[in-house]
Structures are given as C-alpha cells and as structure tokens.
Short mmCIF file of C-alpha atoms in Angstrom, two decimals:
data_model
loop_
_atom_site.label_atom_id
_atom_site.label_comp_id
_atom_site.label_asym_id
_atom_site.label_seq_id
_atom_site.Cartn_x
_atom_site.Cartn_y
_atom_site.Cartn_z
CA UNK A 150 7.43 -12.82 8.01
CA UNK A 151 5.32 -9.53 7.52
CA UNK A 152 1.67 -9.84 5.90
CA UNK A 153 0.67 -9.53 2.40
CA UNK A 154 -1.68 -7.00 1.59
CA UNK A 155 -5.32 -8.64 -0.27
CA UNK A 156 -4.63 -6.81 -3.01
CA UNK A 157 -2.00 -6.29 -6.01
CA UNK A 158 0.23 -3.23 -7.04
CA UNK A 159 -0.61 -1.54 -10.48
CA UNK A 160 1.63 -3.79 -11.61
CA UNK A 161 0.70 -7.42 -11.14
CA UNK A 162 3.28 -7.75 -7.61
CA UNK A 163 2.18 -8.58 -4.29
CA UNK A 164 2.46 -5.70 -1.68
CA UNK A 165 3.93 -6.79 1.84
CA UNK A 166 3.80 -4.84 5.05
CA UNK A 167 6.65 -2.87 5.49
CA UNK A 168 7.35 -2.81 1.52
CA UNK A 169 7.64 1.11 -0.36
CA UNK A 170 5.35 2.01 -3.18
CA UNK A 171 6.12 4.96 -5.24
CA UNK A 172 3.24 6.55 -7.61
CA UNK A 173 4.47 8.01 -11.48
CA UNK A 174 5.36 11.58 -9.80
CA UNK A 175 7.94 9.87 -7.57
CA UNK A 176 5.69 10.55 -4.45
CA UNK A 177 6.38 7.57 -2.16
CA UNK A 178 5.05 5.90 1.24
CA UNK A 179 5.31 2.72 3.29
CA UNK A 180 2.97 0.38 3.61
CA UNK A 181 1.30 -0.40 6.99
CA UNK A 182 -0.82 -2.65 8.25
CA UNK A 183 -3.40 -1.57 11.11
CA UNK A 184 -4.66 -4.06 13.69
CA UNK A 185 -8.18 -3.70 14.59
CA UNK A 186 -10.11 -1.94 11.92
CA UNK A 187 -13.23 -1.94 10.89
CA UNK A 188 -12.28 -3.72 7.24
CA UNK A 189 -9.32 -4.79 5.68
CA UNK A 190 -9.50 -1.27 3.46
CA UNK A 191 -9.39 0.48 6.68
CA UNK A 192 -6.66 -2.09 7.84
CA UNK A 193 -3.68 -1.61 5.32
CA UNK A 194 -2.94 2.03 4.98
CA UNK A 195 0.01 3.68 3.41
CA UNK A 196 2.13 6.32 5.41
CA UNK A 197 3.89 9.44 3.37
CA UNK A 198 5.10 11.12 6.24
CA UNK A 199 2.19 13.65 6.21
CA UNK A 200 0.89 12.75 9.93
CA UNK A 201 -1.53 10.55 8.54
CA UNK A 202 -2.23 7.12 7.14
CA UNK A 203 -3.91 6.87 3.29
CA UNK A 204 -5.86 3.79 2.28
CA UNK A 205 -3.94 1.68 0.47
CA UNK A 206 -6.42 0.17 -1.54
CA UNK A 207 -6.96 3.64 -3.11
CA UNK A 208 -3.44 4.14 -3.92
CA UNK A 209 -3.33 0.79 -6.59
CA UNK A 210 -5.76 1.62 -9.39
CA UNK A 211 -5.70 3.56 -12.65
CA UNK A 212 -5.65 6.69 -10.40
CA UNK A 213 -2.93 5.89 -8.25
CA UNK A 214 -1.01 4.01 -10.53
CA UNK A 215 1.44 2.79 -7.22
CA UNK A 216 3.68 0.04 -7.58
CA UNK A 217 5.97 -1.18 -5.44
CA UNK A 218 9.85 -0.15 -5.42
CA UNK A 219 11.62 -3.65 -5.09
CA UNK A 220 9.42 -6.80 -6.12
CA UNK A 221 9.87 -9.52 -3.46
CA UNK A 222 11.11 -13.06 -5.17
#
C-alpha cells in the first residue's frame, strides 16, 4: 500500500504516493515520496519531468490550486 501524503489536495482528497495531480493550466506531475529528508516538506516532492523534484506541499494551496486526477475510494 503506498503512503499518504500529511497533507490534502486543493480539493479536500487525500494525496497518495504514486497518485497524479494536475494544476488549472493542465500542467501535471507525480507524486513522490523521498526517504531520508530533512522534513516531511522536503520528503514528498512532486516530479513534472523537468529533471527535478518540486515540493509538494507548495503545489496544494491557493497558488497551486493542484488536485489530484482520480480520487482514491
């Protein structure tokens, strides 16, 4: 069973490892989770296939707006 990430999407969901979000412009990523960081921000990071990993705790808020593309059950 992959993790669940400490904090919501925009939208009220729970974010899994593994799970897609997608922002309002249709940009999208995958959510990873990072073993041995320094906090749980630096932990769960979000990959958009830019060679490098974004925070995914700033991807959620009224900036990032992200939500993720299939709700688990």
């Amino acid at each position: 069973m992959s993790s669940i990430a400490p904090w919501p999407d925009f939208a009220g969901n729970e974010i899994h490892e593994g799970d897609t979000i997608i922002h309002p412009s249709g940009e999208s990523g995958v959510v990873v989770k990072m073993g041995n960081q320094p906090s749980v921000s630096d932990e769960w990071r979000v990959d958009y296939g830019l060679g490098y990993l974004s925070r995914l705790c700033l991807q959620l808020g009224d900036r990032g707006q992200a939500v993720i593309v299939k709700p688990k059950p």
